[in-house]
XYZ file of C-alpha atoms in Angstrom:
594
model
C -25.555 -15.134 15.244
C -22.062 -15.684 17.014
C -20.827 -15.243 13.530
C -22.377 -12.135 12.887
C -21.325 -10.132 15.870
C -18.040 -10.974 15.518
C -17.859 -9.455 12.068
C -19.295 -6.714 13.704
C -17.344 -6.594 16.089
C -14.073 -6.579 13.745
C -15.721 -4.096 11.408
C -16.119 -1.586 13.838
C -12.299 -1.750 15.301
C -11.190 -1.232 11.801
C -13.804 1.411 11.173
C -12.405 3.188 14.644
C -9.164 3.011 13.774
C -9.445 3.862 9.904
C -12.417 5.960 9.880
C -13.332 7.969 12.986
C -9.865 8.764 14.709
C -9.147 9.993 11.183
C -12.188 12.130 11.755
C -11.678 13.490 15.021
C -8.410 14.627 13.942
C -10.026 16.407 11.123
C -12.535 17.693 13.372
C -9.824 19.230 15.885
C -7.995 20.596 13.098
C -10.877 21.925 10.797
C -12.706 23.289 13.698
C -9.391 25.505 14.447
C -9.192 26.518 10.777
C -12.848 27.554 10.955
C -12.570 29.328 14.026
C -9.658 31.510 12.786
C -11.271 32.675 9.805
C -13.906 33.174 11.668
C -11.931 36.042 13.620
C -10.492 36.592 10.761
C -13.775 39.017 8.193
C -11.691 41.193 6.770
C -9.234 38.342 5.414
C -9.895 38.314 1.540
C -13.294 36.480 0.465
C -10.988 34.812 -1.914
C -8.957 33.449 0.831
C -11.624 32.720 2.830
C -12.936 30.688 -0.095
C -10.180 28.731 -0.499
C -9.534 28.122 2.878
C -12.326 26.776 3.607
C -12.497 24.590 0.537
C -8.686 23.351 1.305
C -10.545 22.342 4.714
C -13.298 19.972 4.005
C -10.996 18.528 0.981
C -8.135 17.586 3.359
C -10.737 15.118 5.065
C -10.855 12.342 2.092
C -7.406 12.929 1.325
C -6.657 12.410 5.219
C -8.491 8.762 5.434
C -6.781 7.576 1.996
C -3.526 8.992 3.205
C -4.063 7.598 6.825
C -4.981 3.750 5.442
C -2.426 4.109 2.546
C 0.835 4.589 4.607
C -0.817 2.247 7.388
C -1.037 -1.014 5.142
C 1.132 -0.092 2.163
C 4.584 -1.692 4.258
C 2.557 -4.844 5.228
C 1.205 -5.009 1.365
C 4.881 -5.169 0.053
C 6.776 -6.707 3.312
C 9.986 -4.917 1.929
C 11.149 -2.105 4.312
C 10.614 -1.205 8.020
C 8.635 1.895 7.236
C 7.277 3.724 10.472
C 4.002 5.482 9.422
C 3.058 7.384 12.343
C 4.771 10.759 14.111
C 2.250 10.166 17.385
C 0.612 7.431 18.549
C -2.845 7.162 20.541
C -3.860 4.127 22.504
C -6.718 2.780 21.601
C -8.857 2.576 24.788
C -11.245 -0.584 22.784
C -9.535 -3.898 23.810
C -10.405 -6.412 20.525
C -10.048 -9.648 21.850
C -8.204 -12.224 18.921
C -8.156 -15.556 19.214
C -7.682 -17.465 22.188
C -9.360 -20.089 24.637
C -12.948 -20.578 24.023
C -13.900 -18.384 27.294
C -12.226 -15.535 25.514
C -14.324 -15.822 22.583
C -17.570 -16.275 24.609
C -16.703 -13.058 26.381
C -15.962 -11.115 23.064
C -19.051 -11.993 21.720
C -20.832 -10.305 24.237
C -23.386 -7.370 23.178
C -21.576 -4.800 25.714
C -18.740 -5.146 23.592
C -18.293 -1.342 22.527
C -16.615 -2.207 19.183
C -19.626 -4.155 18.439
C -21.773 -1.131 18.958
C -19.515 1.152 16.968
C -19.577 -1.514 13.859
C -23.213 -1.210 14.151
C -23.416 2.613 14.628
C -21.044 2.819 11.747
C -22.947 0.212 9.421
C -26.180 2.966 9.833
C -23.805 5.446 8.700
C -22.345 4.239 5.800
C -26.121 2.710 4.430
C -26.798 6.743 5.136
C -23.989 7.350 3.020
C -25.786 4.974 0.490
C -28.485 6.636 0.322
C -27.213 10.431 0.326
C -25.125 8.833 -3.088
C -27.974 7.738 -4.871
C -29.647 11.547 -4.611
C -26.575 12.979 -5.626
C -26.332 10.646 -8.895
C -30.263 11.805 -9.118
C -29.395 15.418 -8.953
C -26.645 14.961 -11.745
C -29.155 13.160 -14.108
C -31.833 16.142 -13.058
C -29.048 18.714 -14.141
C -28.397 16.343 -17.573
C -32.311 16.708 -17.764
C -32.285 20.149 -17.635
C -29.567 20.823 -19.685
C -31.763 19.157 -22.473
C -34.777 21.776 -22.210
C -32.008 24.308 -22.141
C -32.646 27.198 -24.600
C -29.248 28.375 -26.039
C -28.767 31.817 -27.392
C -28.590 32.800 -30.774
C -28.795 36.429 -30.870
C -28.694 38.743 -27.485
C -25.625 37.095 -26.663
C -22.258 35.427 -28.312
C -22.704 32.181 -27.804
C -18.871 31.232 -29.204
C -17.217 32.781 -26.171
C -13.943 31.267 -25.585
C -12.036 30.945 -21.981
C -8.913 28.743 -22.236
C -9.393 27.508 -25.574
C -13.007 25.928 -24.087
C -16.420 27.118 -25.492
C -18.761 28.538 -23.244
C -22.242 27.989 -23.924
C -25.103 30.077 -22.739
C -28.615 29.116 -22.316
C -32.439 30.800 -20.888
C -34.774 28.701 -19.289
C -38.147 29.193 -18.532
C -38.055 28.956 -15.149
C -36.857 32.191 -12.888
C -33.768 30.303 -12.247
C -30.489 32.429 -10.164
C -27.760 32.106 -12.319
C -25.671 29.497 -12.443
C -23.067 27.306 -14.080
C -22.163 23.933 -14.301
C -20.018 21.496 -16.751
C -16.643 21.202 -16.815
C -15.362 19.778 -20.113
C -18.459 22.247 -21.650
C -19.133 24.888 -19.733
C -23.004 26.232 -19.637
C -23.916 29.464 -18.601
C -27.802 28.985 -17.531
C -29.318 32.346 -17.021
C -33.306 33.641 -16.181
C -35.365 34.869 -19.543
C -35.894 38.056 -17.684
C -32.245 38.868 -18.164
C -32.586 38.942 -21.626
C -34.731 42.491 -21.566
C -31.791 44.352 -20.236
C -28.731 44.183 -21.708
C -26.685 45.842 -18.407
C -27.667 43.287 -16.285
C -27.278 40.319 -18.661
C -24.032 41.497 -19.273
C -22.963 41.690 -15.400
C -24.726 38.783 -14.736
C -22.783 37.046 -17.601
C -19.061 38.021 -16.124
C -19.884 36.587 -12.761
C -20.968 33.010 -14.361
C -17.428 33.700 -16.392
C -15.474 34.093 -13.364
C -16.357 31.471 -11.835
C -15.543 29.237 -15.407
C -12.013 31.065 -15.165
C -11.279 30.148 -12.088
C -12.689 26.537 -12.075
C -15.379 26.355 -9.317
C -17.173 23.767 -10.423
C -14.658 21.171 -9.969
C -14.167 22.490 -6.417
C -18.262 22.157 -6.195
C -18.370 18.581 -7.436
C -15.916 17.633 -5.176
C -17.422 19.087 -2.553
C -20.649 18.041 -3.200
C -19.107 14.381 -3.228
C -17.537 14.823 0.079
C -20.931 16.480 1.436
C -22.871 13.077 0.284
C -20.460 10.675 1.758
C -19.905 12.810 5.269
C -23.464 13.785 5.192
C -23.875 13.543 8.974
C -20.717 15.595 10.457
C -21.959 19.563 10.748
C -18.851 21.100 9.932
C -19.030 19.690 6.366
C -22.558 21.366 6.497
C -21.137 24.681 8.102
C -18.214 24.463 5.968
C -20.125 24.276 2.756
C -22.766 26.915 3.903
C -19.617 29.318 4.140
C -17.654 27.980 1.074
C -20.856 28.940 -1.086
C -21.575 32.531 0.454
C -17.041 33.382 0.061
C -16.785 31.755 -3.530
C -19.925 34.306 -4.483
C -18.897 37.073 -2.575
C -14.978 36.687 -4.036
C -16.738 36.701 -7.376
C -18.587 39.537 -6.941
C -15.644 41.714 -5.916
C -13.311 40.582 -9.014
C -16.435 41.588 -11.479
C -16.628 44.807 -9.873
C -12.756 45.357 -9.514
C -12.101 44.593 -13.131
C -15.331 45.973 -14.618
C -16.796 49.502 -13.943
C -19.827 48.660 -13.008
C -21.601 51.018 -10.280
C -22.320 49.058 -6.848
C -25.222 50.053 -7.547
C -26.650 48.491 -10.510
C -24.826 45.645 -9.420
C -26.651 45.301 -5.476
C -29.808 46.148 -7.415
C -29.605 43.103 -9.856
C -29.165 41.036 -6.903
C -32.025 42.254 -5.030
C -34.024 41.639 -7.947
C -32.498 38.035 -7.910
C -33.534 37.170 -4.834
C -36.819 35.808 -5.197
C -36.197 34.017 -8.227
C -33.634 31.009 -6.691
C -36.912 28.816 -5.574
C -36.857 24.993 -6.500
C -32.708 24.828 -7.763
C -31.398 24.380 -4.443
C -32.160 19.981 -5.939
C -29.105 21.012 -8.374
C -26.401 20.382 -5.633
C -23.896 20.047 -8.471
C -24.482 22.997 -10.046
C -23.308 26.272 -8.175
C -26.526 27.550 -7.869
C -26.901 29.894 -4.636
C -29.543 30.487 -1.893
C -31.475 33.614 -0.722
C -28.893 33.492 2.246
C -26.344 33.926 0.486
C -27.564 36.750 -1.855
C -28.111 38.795 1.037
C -24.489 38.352 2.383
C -23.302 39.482 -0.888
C -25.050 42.870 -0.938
C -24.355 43.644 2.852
C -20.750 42.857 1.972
C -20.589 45.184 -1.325
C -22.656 47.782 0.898
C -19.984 47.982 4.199
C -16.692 46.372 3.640
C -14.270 47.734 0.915
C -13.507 45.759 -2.479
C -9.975 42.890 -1.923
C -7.858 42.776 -5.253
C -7.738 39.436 -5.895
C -4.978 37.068 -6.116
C -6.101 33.882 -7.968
C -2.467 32.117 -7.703
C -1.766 33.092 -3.829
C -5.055 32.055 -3.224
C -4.186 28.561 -4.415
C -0.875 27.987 -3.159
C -2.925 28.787 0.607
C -5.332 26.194 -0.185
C -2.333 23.659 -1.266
C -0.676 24.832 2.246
C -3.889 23.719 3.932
C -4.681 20.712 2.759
C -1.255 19.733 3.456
C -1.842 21.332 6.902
C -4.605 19.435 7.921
C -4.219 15.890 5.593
C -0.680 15.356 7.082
C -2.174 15.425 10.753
C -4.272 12.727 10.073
C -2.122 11.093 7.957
C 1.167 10.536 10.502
C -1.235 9.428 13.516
C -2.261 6.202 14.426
C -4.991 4.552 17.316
C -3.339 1.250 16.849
C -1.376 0.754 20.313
C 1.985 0.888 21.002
C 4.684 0.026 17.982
C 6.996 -1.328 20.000
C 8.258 -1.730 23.428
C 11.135 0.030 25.213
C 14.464 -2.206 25.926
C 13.979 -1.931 29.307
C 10.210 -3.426 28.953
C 11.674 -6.062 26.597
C 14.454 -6.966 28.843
C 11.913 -7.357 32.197
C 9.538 -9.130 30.156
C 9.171 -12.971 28.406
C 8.197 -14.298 25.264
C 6.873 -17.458 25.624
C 4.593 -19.995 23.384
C 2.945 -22.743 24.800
C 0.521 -25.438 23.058
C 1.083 -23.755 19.825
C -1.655 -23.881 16.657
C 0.327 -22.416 13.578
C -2.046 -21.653 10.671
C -0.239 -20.293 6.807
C -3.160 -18.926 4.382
C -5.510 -20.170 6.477
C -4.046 -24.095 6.467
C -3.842 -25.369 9.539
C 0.081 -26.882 9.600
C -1.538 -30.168 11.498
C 1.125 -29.947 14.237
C -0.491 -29.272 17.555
C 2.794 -28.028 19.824
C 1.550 -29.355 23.541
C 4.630 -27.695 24.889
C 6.957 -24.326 25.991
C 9.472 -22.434 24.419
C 10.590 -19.317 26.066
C 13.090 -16.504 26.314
C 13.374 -12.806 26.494
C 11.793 -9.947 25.079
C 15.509 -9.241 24.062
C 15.204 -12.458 22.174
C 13.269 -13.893 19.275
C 11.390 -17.231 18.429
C 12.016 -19.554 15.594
C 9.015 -21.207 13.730
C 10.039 -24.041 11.177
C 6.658 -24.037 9.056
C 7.557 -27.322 6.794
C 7.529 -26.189 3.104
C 7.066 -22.557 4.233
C 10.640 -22.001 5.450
C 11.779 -20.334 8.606
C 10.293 -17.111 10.665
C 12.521 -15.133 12.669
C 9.284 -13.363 15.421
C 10.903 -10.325 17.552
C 9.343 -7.713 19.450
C 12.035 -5.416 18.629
C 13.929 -4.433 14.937
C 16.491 -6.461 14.220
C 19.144 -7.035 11.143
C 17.299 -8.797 8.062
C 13.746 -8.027 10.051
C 11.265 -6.191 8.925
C 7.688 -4.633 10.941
C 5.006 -6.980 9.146
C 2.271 -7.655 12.219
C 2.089 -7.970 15.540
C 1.642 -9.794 18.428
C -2.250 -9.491 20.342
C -2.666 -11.386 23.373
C -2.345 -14.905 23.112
C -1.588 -14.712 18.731
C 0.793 -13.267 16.426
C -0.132 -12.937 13.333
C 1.724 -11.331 10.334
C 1.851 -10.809 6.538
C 5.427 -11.575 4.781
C 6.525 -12.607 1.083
C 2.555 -13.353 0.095
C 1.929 -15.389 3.219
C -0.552 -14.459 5.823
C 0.393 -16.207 9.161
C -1.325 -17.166 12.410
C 0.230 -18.258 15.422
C -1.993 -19.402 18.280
C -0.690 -19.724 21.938
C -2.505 -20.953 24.787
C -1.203 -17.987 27.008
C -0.258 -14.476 26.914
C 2.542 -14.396 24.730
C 4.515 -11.163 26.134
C 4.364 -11.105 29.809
C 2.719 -7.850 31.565
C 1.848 -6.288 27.552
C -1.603 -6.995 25.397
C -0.100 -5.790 22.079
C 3.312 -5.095 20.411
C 4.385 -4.534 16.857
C 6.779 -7.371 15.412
C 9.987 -7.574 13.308
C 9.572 -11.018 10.955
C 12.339 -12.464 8.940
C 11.486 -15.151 6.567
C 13.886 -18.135 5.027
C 12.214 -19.725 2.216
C 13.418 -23.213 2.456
C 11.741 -26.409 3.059
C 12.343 -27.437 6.946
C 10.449 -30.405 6.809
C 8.711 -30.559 9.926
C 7.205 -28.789 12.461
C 9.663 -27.256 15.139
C 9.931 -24.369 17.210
C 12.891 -23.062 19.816
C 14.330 -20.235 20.678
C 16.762 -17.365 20.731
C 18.460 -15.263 23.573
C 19.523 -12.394 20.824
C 17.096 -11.384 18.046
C 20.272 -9.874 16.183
C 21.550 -13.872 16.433
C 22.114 -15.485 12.857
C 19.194 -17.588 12.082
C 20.082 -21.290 12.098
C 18.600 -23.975 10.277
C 15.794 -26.469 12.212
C 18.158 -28.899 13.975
C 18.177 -32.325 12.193
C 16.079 -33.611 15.689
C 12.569 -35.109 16.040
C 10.155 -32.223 15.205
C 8.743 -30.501 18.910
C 5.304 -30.828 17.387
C 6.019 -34.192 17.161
C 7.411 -35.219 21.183
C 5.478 -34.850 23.732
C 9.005 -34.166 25.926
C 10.760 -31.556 24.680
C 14.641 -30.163 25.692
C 15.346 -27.047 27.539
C 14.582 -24.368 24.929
C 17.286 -22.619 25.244
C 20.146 -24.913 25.198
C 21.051 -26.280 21.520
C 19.979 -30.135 20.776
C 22.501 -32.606 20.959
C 24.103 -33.350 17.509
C 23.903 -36.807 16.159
C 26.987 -37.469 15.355
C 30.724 -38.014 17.645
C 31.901 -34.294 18.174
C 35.435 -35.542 17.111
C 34.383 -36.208 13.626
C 35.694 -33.002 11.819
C 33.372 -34.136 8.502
C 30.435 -33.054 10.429
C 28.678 -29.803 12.254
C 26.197 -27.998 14.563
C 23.128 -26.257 13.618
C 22.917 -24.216 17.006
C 25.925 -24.073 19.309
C 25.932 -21.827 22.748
C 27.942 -19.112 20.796
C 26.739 -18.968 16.977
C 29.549 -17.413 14.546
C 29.772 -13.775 13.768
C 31.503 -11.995 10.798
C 34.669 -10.334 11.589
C 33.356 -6.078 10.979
C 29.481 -7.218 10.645
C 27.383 -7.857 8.171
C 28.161 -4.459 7.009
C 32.017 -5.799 6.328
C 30.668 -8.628 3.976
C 28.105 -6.279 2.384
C 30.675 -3.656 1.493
C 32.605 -5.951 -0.659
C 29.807 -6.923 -2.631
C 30.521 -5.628 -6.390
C 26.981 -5.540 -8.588
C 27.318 -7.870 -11.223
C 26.956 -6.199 -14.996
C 24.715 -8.395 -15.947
C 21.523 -7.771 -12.850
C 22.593 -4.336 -13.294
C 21.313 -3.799 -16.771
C 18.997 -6.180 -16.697
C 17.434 -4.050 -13.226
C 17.908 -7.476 -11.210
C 17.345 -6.861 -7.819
C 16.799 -8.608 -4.209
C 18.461 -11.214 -1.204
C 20.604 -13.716 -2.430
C 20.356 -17.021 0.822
C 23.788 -18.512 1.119
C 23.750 -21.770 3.531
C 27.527 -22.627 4.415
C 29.803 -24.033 7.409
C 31.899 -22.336 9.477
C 35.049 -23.990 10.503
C 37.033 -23.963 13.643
C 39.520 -21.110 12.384
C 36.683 -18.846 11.103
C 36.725 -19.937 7.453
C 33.717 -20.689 5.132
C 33.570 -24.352 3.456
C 30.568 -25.782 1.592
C 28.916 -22.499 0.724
C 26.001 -23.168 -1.532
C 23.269 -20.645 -2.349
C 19.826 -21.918 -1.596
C 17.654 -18.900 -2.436
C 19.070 -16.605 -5.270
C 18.462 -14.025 -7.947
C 20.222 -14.852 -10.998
C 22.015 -12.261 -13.215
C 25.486 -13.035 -11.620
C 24.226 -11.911 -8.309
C 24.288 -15.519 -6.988
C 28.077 -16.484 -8.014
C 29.026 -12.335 -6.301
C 27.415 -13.807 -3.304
C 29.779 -16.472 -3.034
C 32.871 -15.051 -3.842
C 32.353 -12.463 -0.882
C 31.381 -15.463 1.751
C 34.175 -17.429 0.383
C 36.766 -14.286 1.376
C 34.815 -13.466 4.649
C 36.393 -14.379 7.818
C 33.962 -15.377 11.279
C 34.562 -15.486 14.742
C 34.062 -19.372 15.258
C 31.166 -20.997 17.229
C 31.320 -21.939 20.541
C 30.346 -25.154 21.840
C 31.591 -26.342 25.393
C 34.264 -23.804 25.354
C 36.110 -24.696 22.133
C 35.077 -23.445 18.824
C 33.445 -26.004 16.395
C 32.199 -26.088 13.233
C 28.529 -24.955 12.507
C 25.920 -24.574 9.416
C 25.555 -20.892 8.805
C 22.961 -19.035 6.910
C 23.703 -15.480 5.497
C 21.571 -12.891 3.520
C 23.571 -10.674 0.799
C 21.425 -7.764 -0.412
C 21.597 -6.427 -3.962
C 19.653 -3.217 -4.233
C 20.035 -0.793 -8.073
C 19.932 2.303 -5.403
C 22.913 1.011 -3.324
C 24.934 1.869 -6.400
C 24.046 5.429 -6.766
C-alpha cells in the first residue's frame, strides 16, 4: 500500500508540473484570446475561425513543447540549456529520500500531490474512455461511407480540387451536408437535394469550400484534442464557436464568389434545419447542429458579407499558436534554477553519512562522515569505476545543468548514468531545492572517496592516493589537502590537491585558442572532449602529459601538443610552488570552426 501511494504521489508532481501548469497557462491565455474575439463580431468569420482553431491547437503543442525543452538537456547531458523565461514556485513540497520519518510523513493521505495523482489518474482513464468513442465514431463514419450511394448522373462525380477527386454520395437518411476524408474527399449530401438542381448545386460549393480550404484536417485534430481534454469547457466553448465561424466563413465565400440570392441561399438552410437529427455521433465528420444553422442565417440576414483572405487567415492562426504555445512552453513550476551568489556565499554544502547509488547499484560504501564547504564551492564524488563528479550549485567551466539537489539528495543524469546521492541532512543550508552544474571524469578512481572544494571554477583533481573516506571511520579536515606519501624534497614525485591548485597563464580560453582541428576528425565529423592527465612543475611547465580519455582522428596527439606549449601558474603548497597532477579538458567541436 506504502508502495502504491508513493507512486501516486510521484505521478501527480510530475502530472502538476507537466500537465496542469501547462494548462492553466493555456487557460489564462486562451481565455484572453476568446474574450477578445468575443468583443471583437465584426472581425472576419474567417478570422474568427482560425483564431479560434490556432487556440485550442496551441494546447497539445504547448505540453509537448513544455516537456520537450524541459528533459531534452538532461536526455543528451551536452549543453547548459536554460528552458524557461519565468519561473513559478511550486507551492507542493515532494519529499525525496531521506530518514525513514521523512518517508512515513510523505506517505501520508493529506499529502496534496497524492490527491492530485489520483484526481489526475480519473482524468486520464476519462480520457480513455472519450478515445475509444472517438475510434467508434471513425469506424461508424467508415460504416457509413459503405452504404454510401455515389452519383452517377445529377451530378459530376470526377470533380477535381488540387489534383484530388472528389466524390459525391446520397444517403437515405435526411442527413445536413457534410464532408469528411482527407486523402478522398466525400461529399455526403440528403436525397432530397437531388429534386432541385439550385440547391444541390449551392449546397455542393459549400461542401467544396470547405475541401479547398482543408477543414477536415483542422476537424480531426480538433476532434482529437476534444477527446483527450474532454473535461476543460473552453475546449467545449471553443469548439462550439470554431464549428458555427468555419460555417458561417463558408457561407460568405459561396455567396461572395457565386451569385446566388441570400435568399435562396437562407431558404435552403431553413429547410436544412430539421434534417441534422442523429449525425451529431459523426464527430469526425464536419457535420453541423441546428445551433449553428440558425447563426448562419441571422448572420447572412444582419451583418454584411467579409471578402475572404484564405492566406492572411493562416499566417494569424500560425501567429497564434506561436502566441499561446510559446507561453507555455518557456515556463516552468519546478522551483528555483539556481541560487543567487549572495545566497550561495551565506550558505553551506555539506554531506554527511553519505549512500551513493549509479543505475540503481548501490556503490557499497556507507560514508559515516562530513565533508563541507561553501555554496561558492563544489563537492567531489570518486564513484570507483564510474570516474569523478564535479556537484555545484552554481555554473561553472566544464559543468553542465543535469539535476538537482532536493533536500537531503542530489540526484542527476550525465553521460548515460543516472545518479543518487543520499545525505543524512539537508544538503544546502536554509534552501529545499537548487538546480546543479555536474562535471563528469570517466576514469577508474578505485575507491570510494569524497572531499571538497572552496571554488567550483577549481581544476578537478584526481582522488588522492589515501585510504578511501568510505573506508575510515576518522576522516581529515575536508578542506585541507591529504598529506602526500612521499618526502616533499623528492622532485620525482607530486600532489594531487595542494592549497593553491595550478592555473593556465590567459585561461582555459588561452589553451583552447591554440587548438588547430586535425584534418583527419574534421572530415571524418569527429567530434567531443579530449581528458589530458599531466604534472605541473615548479616553473609552470607540463611533464608527463598523457591523454586518458580521447577521441581519435588526430584530436588526441592536437591535445597534447597545445598542453605541452601551455604555461601554468604553479601550485602552492606551504608557500612555495610544487609540483602537482593536473587534469585538463580540450574541446573539439565541427561548429567552432565555422
Amino acid at each position: 500500500m506504502r508502495e502504491l501511494i508513493e507512486v501516486m504521489k510521484e505521478f501527480g508532481a510530475f502530472s502538476l508540473d507537466n500537465i496542469w501548469f501547462p494548462l492553466l497557462v493555456w487557460t489564462i491565455c486562451c481565455a484572453i484570446a476568446f474574450l477578445f474575439l468575443r468583443l471583437k463580431k465584426n472581425l472576419n468569420p474567417l478570422f474568427h475561425y482560425h483564431l479560434r482553431t490556432a487556440a485550442i491547437l496551441s494546447l497539445p503543442l504547448g505540453i509537448a513543447a513544455s516537456f520537450l525543452l524541459q528533459w531534452i538537456p538532461q536526455w543528451l547531458s551536452a549543453s547548459p540549456v536554460e528552458t524557461a523565461f519565468f519561473i513559478i514556485q511550486n507551492p507542493i513540497e515532494v519529499v525525496a529520500g531521506g530518514s525513514s520519518s521523512a518517508v512515513e510523513q510523505s506517505l501520508a493521505w493529506q499529502d496534496p500531490s497524492f490527491f492530485i495523482g489520483l484526481f489526475t489518474l480519473i482524468l486520464v482513464a476519462g480520457s480513455i474512455v472519450m478515445a475509444f468513442r472517438f475510434v467508434n465514431s471513425y469506424r461508424e463514419l467508415n460504416a457509413l461511407y459503405k452504404k454510401l450511394e455515389f452519383s452517377t448522373a445529377s451530378v459530376d462525380q470526377q470533380i477535381l480540387i488540387a489534383n484530388q477527386k472528389v466524390e459525391i454520395a446520397f444517403h437515405d437518411h435526411p442527413l445536413v451536408p457534410f464532408t469528411f476524408g482527407w486523402k478522398k474527399p466525400v461529399i455526403v449530401l440528403p436525397k432530397i437535394l437531388k429534386k432541385d438542381s439550385e440547391k444541390l448545386n449551392m449546397a455542393l460549393q459549400h461542401e467544396l469550400i470547405h475541401i479547398q480550404r482543408g477543414d477536415y484536417l483542422l476537424q480531426l485534430a480538433l476532434s482529437i484534442i476534444q477527446s483527450i481534454f474532454w473535461f476543460h469547457p473552453l475546449i467545449h466553448y471553443g469548439n462550439q464557436k470554431i464549428d458555427t465561424y468555419r460555417e458561417i466563413s463558408c457561407d460568405q465565400e459561396v455567396l461572395s464568389k457565386t451569385d446566388f440570392s441570400i435568399k435562396s441561399y437562407a431558404s435552403l438552410l431553413y429547410e436544412l434545419v430539421p434534417l441534422n437529427s442523429g449525425v451529431g455521433r459523426l464527430s469526425v465528420s464536419m457535420a453541423v447542429h441546428n445551433s449553428t444553422l440558425k447563426q448562419r442565417i441571422k448572420t447572412m440576414k444582419y451583418h454584411k458579407l467579409h471578402r475572404t483572405s484564405f492566406k492572411q487567415s493562416i499566417f494569424f492562426l500560425l501567429l497564434m499558436v506561436i502566441g499561446i504555445t510559446l507561453p507555455i512552453a518557456c515556463s516552468d513550476l519546478r522551483g528555483t534554477e539556481s541560487l543567487s551568489l549572495e545566497e550561495l556565499e551565506n550558505s553551506k554544502l555539506e554531506l554527511q553519512n553519505v549512500e551513493a547509488f549509479v543505475n540503481d547499484i548501490e556503490l557499497n560504501s556507507t560514508f559515516n562522515g562530513s565533508v563541507s564547504t561553501t555554496g561558492l564551492g563544489a563537492l567531489l564524488i570518486n564513484a570507483k569505476e564510474y570516474g569523478i563528479f564535479k556537484i555545484a550549485p552554481r555554473r561553472f567551466e566544464g559543468g553542465i545543468q543535469a539535476g538537482k539537489i532536493e533536500g537531503n539528495s542530489i540526484s542527476f543524469k550525465i553521460n548515460e548514468l543516472n545518479v543518487e546521492i543520499r545525505s543524512s541532512s539537508q544538503i544546502i543550508s536554509n534552501f529545499d531545492e537548487s538546480s546543479i552544474w555536474i562535471e563528469h571524469i570517466s576514469v577508474d578512481t578505485k575507491s570510494f572517496s569524497i572531499y571538497a572544494l572552496r571554488d567550483a571554477n577549481q581544476a578537478t583533481p584526481p582522488p588522492p592516493p589515501t585510504p578511501s573516506l568510505g573506508e575510515s571511520d576518522s576522516l581529515e579536515a575536508p578542506n585541507l589537502p591529504p598529506k602526500p606519501p612521499f618526502p616533499e624534497e623528492d622532485q620525482s614525485d607530486y600532489f594531487v590537491v595542494v592549497e593553491e591548485m595550478p592555473s593556465p597563464i590567459g585561461g582555459i580560453q588561452a589553451i583552447q585558442s591554440k587548438v588547430v582541428y586535425p584534418d583527419m576528425a574534421r572530415r571524418a565529423g569527429i567530434e567531443g572532449r579530449v581528458t589530458v592527465q599531466f604534472i605541473v612543475n615548479e616553473e609552470g611547465d607540463v611533464e608527463k602529459a598523457k591523454v586518458i580519455r580521447g577521441i581519435g582522428g588526430g584530436a588526441d596527439e592536437e591535445a597534447l601538443r597545445v598542453l605541452n606549449e601551455a604555461k601554468f601558474e604553479p601550485g602552492i603548497q606551504r608557500g612555495r610552488p610544487v609540483r602537482v597532477q593536473f587534469y585538463l579538458s580540450i574541446d573539439f567541436r565541427l561548429s567552432d570552426i565555422e
